XYZ file of C-alpha atoms in Angstrom:
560
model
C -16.119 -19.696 -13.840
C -19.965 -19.747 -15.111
C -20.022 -15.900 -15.247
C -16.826 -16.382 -17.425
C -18.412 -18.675 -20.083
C -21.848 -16.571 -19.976
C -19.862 -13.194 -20.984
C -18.260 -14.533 -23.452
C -21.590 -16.476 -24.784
C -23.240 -13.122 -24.500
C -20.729 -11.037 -26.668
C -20.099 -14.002 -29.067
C -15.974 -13.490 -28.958
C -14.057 -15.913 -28.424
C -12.066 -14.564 -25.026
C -8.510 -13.155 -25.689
C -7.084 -14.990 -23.461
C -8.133 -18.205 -22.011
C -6.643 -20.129 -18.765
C -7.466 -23.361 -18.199
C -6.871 -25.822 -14.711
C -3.343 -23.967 -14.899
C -1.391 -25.419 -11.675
C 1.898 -23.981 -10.687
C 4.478 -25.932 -8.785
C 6.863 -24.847 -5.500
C 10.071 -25.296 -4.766
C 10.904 -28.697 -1.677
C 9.998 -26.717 1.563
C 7.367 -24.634 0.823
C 4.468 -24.079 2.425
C 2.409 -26.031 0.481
C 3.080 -27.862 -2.815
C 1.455 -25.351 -5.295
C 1.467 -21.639 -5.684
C -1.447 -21.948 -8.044
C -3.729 -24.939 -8.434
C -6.441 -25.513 -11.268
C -7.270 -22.537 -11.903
C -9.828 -21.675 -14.844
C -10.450 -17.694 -16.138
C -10.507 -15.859 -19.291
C -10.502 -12.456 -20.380
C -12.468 -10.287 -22.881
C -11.361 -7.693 -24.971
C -12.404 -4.147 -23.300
C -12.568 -5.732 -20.176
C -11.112 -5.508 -16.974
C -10.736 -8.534 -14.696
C -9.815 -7.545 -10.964
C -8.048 -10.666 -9.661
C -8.355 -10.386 -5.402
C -6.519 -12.128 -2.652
C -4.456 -11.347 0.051
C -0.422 -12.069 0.242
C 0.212 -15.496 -0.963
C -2.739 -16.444 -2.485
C -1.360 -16.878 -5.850
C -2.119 -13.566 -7.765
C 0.964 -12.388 -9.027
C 2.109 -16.169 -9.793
C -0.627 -16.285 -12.602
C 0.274 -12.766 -14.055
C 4.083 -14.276 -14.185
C 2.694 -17.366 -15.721
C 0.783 -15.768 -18.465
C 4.122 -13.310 -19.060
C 6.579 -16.419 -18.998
C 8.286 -14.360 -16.016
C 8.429 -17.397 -13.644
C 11.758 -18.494 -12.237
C 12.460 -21.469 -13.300
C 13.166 -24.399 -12.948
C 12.464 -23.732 -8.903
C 8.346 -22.356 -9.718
C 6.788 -23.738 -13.245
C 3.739 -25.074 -14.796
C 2.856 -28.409 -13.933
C -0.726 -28.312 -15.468
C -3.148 -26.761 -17.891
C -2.494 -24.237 -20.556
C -2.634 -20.603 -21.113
C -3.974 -20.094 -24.731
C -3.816 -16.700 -26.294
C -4.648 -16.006 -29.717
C -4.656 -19.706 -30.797
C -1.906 -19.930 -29.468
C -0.993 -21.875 -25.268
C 1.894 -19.821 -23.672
C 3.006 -22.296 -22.250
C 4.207 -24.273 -24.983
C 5.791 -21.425 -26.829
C 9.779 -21.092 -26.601
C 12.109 -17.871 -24.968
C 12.314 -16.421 -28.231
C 8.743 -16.728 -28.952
C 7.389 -15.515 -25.586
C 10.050 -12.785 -25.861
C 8.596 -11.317 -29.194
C 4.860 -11.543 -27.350
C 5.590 -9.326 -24.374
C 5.383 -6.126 -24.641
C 3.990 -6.267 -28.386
C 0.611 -8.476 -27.728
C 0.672 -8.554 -23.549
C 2.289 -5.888 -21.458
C 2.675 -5.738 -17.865
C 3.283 -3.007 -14.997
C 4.917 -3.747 -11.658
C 4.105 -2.900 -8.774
C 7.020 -1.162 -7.216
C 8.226 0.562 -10.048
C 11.781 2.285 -8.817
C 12.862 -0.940 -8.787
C 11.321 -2.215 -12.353
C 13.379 0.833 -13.442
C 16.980 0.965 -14.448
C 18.644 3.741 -12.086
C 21.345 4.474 -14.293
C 19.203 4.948 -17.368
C 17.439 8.334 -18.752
C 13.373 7.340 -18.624
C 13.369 8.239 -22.216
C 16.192 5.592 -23.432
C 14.229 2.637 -20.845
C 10.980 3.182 -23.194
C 12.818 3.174 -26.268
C 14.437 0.462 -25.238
C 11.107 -1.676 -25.948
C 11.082 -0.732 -29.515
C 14.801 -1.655 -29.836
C 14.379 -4.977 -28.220
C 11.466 -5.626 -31.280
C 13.722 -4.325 -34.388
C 10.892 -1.574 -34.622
C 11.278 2.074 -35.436
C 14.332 4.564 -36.374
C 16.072 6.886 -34.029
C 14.202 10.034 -34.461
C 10.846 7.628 -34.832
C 11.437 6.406 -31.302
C 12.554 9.900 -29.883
C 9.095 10.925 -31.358
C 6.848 7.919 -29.948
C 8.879 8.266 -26.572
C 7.343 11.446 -26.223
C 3.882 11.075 -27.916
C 3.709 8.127 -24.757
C 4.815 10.554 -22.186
C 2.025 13.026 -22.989
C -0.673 9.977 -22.906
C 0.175 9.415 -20.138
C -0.281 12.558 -18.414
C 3.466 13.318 -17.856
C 3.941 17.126 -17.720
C 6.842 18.661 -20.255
C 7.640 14.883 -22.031
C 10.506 16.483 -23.936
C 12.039 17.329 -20.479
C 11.112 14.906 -18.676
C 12.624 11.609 -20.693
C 16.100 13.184 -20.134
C 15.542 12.539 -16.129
C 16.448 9.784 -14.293
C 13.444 7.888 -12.315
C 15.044 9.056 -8.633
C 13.975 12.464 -9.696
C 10.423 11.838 -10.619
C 7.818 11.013 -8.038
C 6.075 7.608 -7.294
C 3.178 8.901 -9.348
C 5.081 9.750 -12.217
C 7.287 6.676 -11.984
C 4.060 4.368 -12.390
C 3.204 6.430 -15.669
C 6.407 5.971 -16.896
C 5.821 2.259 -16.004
C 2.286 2.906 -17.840
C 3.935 4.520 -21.185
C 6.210 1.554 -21.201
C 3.531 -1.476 -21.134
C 1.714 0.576 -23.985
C 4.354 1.209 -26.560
C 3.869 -1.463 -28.485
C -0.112 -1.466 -28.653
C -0.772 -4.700 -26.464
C -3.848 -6.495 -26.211
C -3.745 -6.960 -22.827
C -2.381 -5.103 -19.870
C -1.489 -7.017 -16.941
C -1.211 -4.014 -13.987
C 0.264 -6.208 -10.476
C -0.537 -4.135 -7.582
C 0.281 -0.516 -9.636
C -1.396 1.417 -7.450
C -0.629 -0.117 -3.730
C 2.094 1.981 -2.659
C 0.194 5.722 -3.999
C -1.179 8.382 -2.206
C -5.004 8.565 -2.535
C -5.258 11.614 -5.184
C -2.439 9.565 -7.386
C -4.153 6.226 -6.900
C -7.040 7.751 -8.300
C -5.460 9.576 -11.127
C -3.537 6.041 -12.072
C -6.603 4.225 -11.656
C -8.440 6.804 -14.201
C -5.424 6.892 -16.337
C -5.624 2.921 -16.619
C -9.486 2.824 -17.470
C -9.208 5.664 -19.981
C -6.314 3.688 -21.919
C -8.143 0.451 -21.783
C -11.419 2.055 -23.243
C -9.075 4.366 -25.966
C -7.311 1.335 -27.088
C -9.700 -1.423 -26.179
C -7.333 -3.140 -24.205
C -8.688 -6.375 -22.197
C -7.174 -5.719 -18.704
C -6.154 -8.040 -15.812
C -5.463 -5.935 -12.301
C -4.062 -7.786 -9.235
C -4.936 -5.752 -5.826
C -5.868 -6.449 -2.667
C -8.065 -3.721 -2.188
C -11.676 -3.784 -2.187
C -11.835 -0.174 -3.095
C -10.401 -0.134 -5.970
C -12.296 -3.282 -7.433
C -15.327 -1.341 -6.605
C -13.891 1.688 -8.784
C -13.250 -0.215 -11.800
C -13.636 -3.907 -12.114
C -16.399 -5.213 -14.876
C -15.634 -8.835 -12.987
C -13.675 -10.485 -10.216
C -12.031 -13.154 -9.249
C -11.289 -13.707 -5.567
C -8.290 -16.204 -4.853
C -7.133 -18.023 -1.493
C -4.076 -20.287 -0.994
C -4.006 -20.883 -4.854
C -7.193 -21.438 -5.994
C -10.325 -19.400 -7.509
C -12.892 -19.354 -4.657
C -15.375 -17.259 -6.245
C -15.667 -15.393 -9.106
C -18.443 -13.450 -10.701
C -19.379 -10.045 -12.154
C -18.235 -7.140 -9.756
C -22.014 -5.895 -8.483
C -22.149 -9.517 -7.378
C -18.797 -10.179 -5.527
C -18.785 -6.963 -4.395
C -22.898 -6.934 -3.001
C -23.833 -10.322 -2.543
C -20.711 -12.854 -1.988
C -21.027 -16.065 -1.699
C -17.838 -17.662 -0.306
C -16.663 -17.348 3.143
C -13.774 -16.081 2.371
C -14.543 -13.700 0.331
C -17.201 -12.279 2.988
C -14.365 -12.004 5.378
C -12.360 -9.810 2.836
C -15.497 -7.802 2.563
C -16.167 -7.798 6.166
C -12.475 -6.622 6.790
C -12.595 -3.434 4.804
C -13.030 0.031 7.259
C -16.279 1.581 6.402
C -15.945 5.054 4.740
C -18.257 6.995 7.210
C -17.167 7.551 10.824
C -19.245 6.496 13.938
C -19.732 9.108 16.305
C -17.820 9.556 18.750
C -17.886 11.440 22.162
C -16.193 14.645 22.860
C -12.894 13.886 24.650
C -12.528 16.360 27.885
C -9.556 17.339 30.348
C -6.341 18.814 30.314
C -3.963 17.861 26.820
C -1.840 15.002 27.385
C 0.277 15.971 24.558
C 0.446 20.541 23.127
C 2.205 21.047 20.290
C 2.469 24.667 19.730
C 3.944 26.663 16.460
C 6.276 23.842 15.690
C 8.729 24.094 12.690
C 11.246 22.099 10.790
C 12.991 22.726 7.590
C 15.241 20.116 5.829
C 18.181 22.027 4.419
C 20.410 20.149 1.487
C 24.009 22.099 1.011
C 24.881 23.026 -2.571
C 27.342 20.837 -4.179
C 29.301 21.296 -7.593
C 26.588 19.978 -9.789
C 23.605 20.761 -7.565
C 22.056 23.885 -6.118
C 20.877 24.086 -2.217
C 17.730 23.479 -1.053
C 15.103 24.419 1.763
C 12.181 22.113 2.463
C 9.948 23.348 4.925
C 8.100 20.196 6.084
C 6.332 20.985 9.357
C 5.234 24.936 9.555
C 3.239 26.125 12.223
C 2.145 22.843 13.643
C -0.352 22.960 16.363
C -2.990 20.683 17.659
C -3.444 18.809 20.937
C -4.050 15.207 22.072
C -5.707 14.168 25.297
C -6.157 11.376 26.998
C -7.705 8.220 25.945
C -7.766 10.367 22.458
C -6.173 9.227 18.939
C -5.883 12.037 16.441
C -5.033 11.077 12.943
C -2.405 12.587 11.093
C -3.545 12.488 7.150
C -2.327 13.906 4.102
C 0.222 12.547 0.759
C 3.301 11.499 0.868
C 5.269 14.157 1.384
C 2.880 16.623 3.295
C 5.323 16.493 6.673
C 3.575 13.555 8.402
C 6.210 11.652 9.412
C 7.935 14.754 10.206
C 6.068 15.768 12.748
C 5.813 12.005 14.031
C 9.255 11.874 14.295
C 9.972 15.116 15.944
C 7.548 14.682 18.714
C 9.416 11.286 19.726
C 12.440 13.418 19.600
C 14.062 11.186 16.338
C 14.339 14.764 14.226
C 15.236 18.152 16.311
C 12.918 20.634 15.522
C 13.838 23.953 14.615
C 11.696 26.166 16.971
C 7.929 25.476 18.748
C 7.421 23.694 21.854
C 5.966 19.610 22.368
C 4.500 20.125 26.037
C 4.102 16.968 27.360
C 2.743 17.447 30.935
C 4.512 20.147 32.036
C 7.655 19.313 30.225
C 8.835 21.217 26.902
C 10.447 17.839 25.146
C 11.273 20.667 22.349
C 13.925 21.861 24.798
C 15.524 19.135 26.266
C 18.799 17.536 25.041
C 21.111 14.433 25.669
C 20.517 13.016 29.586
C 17.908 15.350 30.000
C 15.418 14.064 27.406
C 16.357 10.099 28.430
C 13.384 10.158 31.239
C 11.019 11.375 29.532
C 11.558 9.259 26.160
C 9.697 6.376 27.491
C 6.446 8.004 27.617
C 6.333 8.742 24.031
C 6.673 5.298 21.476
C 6.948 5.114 18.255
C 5.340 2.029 16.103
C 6.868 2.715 12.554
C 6.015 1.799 9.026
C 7.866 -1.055 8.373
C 8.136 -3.508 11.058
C 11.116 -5.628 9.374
C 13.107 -2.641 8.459
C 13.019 -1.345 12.136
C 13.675 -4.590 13.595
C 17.292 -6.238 13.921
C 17.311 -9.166 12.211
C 20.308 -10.471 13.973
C 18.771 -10.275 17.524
C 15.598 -12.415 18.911
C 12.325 -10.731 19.415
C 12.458 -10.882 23.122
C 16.076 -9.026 22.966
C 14.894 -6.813 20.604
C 11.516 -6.099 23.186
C 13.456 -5.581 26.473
C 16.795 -3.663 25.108
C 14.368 -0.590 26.263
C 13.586 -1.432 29.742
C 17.412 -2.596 30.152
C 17.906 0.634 28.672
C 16.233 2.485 31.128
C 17.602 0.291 34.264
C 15.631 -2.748 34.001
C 17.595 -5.886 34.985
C 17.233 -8.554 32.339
C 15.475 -10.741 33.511
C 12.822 -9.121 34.647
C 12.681 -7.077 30.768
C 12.821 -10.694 29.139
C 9.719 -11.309 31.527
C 8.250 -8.608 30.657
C 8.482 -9.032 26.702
C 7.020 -12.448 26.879
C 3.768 -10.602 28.635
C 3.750 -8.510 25.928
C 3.855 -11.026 23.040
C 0.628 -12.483 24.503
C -0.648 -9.124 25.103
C -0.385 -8.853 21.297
C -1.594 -12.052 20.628
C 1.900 -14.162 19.808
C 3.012 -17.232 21.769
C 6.005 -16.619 24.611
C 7.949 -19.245 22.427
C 8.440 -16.377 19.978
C 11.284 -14.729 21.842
C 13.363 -17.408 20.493
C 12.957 -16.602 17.308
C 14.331 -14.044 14.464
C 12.365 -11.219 12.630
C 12.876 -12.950 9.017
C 10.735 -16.005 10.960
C 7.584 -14.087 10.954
C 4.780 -13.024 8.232
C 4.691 -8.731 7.930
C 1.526 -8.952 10.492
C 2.787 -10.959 12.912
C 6.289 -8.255 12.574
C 3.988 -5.067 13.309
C 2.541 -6.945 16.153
C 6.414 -7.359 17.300
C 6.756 -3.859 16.710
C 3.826 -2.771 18.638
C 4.869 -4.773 22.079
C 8.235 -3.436 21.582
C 6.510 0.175 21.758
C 4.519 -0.777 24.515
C 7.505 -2.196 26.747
C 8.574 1.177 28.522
C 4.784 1.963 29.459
C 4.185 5.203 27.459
C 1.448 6.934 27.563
C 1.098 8.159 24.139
C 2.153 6.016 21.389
C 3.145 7.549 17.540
C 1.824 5.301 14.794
C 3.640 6.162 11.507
C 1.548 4.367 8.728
C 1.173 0.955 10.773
C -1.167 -0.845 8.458
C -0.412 0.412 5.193
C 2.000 -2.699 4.206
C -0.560 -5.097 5.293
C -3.144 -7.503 3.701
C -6.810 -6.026 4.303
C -7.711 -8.705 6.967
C -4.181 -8.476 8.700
C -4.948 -4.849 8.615
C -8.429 -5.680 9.860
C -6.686 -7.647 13.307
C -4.057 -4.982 14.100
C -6.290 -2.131 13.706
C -8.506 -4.100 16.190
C -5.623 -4.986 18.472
C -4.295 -1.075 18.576
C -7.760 -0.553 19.747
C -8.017 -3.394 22.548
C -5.001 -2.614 23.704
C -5.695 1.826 23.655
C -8.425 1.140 25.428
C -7.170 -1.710 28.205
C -4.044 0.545 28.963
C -5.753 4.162 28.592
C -3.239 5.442 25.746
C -3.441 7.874 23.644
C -1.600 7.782 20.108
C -1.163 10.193 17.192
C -2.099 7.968 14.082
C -0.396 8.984 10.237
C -1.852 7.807 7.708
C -2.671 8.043 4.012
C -5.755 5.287 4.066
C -8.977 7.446 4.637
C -10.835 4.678 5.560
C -8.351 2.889 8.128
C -8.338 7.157 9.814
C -12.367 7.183 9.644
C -12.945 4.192 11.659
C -9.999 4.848 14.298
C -9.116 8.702 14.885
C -11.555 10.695 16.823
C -10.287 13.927 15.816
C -8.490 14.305 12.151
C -5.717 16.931 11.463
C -5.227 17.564 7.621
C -1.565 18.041 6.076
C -0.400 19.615 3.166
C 2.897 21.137 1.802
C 4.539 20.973 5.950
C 1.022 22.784 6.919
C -2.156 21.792 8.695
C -4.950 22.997 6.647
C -7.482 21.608 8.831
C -8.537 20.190 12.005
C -11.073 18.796 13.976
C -13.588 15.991 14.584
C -13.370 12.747 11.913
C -17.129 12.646 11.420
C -17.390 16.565 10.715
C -14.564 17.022 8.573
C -15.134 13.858 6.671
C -19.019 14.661 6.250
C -18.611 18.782 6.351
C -15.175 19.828 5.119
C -13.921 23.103 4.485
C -10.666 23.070 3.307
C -10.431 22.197 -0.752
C -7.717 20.252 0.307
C -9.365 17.770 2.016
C -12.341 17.460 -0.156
C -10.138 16.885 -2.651
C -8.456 13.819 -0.515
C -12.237 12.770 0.763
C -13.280 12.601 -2.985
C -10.551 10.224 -4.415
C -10.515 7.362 -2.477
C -11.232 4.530 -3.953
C -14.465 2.800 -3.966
C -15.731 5.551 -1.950
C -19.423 5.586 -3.062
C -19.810 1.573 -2.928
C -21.840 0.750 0.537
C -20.023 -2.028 2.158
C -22.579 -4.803 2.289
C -23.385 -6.660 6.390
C -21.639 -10.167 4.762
C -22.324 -11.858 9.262
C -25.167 -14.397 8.626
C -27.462 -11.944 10.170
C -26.647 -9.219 7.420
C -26.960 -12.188 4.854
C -30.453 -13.256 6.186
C -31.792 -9.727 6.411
C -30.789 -9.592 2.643
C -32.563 -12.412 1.801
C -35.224 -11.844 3.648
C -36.191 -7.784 2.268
């Protein structure tokens, strides 16, 4: 809070906004009392403020705060004030805060398919702002709709604002999300979270996008993320928050360098490390040969729409040993979980062969693929969507080895072994899915993988939903567990940094191909294909050096 009143001393503004011991109540039956408590911030004009904190911690309850967007009566202000331009937010009416957002403070979502209307053309949602102000004709916001689109970055606006937001990307979606908050000029952007669900190269185009705006229109900016990266790529200061409250805050070359709060350190300490270790060459026979393989989605033309072919998996080959994890990278859309899902035989490929052993899984069908199913697992994306949540976790665990003859009670035996194995109580069998936080699901998810015994397990993007210190434990756990039980696992993911710390060799996807292969520390440090450099040189935070934040690092520090 210091740093706060120094920068503002130094530039001799008065700060644009201004929050002061705000507290925000809970509803009976929450986990604790308050979602915020007494917390104390401002924000400059041309600055941007990276608020940090993991699930929970009250981040996106102060951005609703500030935008009157709580839900009351259930969560509201029970303390402080939020004064902006004279005037505390807090104390203004509907109508009032109505005529302020948008206009003076604008805001983009995180997840912004469903901050869109479906039904709605993109270009009637942003001129929708200027109706809801009484500002503009017809052809003037037809005009400004498409002056927006083009800041933006949007290619062909004209086009473009007569789609609906299913048939524009993620990236494109958040720019439309972008054009909106601007319209009206506001003085401060409020972005929750806009990039979290991006591919690299579009996280870093958004993330560009946002700092060129704020410096073109001198906006002040407030961005809630999770992710040390990014604060490293554009925060001026920071402000970490845990279970409600500001535990540190300071410029970002000191939160980011030199923290002083524990838990900030352990955010820190959490976050992979850019560069991969070395690692020793793997030898023996494959465990898993995938040779040539192809697969082509193939949509039938209707009355209004023409067919299409999507070839998402050409020519895939690469092999996995033993003990080895080889990670599967690339954006969204590259054929990832493509090939993920046809070597656990969920998709049928079109032609290639998946030797595992001496068996062609490619070729088998029906009763003839059952046996061999259990040696290749699959721990998916989203651990609640995957999971039942009308059965118990330790039905959910053994329905595989019942599946495959196990009698029950030695499956619900073995599911309890499992939950400690990854690091849940026995007790937890009882229980449903909606009963557990999203780490404690992917660890559910994990022993259900592990119940039939596989050799290789398939991890489609197993971290990306998670906090960076939830992250932190089930990377950790995927690796105690790899190790203790000699697996070997094909790991997809988008997150550079999780696939530099974990995958010994790295295979590179783009457009259904594999543009290039081999080990992580050469290919991150030496690689060939455009592609990749391209992917290697957008991440996030990518030249900040993760500071040693253990009380050894922090002495040597102190001591040079």
């Amino acid at each position: 809070m210091s740093d706060a009143g120094t920068m503002t001393e130094t530039t001799g503004e008065t700060p644009l906004l201004q929050v002061e011991r705000l507290s925000i109540s809970l509803p009976p039956g929450a986990d604790r009392e308050l979602a915020v408590e007494e917390i104390t911030f401002d924000l400059a004009r041309n600055e941007i403020l990276c608020v940090v904190g993991e699930s929970g911690s009250g981040k996106s309850m102060s951005a609703n705060a500030i935008m009157g967007l709580l839900p009351r009566p259930h969560v509201q202000p029970v303390a402080g004030s939020i004064r902006f331009e004279g005037r505390d937010l807090l104390q203004l009416s509907e109508t009032q805060l109505r005529d302020l957002r948008g206009s003076r403070i604008g805001m983009i979502f995180q997840e912004p398919m469903t901050a869109l209307n479906p039904l709605m053309r993109i270009g009637e949602q942003i001129s929708e702002v200027f109706d809801a102000h009484g500002l503009l004709t017809k052809r003037e916001r037809k005009a400004r709709v498409v002056e927006l689109l083009r800041e933006v970055g949007l290619p062909d606006p004209e086009t473009l604002g007569e789609s609906y937001p299913f048939r524009l990307s993620g990236g494109q979606r958040q720019r439309v999300m972008i054009a909106m908050a601007l319209a009206l000029g506001p003085a401060i952007l409020i972005a929750d979270e806009p990039t979290t669900a991006l591919d690299v190269t579009t996280q870093a185009q958004i993330l560009q996008l946002i700092k060129s705006l704020q410096a073109r229109h001198h906006m002040a900016v407030m961005f809630i993320t999770h992710d040390f990266g990014v604060v490293a790529e554009i925060a001026d200061r920071v402000a970490v928050m845990q279970f409600g409250r500001i535990v540190e805050m300071g410029s970002a070359e000191q939160v980011l360098n030199a923290p002083k709060h524990d838990y900030t350190r352990r955010l820190i300490a959490a976050v992979p490390q850019f560069e991969p270790p070395e690692r020793p060459g793997l030898k023996g026979p494959p465990l898993l040969s995938v040779r040539s393989l192809e697969k082509t989605y193939v949509t039938e033309r209707g009355f209004f729409t023409k067919g299409r072919r999507v070839p998402a998996a050409q020519d895939i080959t690469f092999d996995i040993r033993k003990g080895e994890t080889l990670g599967l990278v690339g954006e969204s859309g590259s054929g990832k979980s493509t090939v993920g899902r046809c070597i656990v035989r969920l998709l049928d490929s079109d032609s290639g062969e998946i030797r595992f052993g001496d068996v062609d899984l490619a070729s088998l069908k029906g009763k003839a693929l059952r046996p061999h199913r259990r040696h290749v697992q699959m721990i998916f994306q989203d651990p609640y969507a995957s999971l039942n949540p009308r059965s118990k976790i330790g039905t959910i665990i053994a329905e595989g080895p019942m599946a495959h003859g196990a009698d029950r009670a030695t499956a619900v035996a073995r599911a309890q072994e499992l939950l400690g194995l990854v690091g849940l109580d026995a007790s937890a069998a009882e229980r449903f899915p909606h009963e557990f936080s999203g780490g404690q699901r992917q660890r559910i998810g994990i022993a259900r993988a592990l119940a039939l015994d596989p050799e290789l397990l398939v991890a489609d993007e197993p971290v990306s939903a998670l906090d960076v210190s939830i992250q932190a434990q089930v990377l950790e756990l995927l690796a105690e567990i790899k190790q203790r039980l000699q697996l070997s696992m094909l790991f997809i993911t988008h997150d550079l940094r999780v696939a530099a710390q974990i995958c010994d060799n790295i295979a590179v996807m783009q457009l259904g191909c594999i543009v290039e292969y081999g080990p992580t520390r050469k290919v991150f440090n030496d690689p060939q294909h455009s592609y990749t450099q391209e992917l290697l040189s957008a991440v996030p935070g990518k030249h900040w050096s993760i500071p040693d934040v253990s009380p050894e690092g922090q002495a040597r520090a102190a001591g040079s």
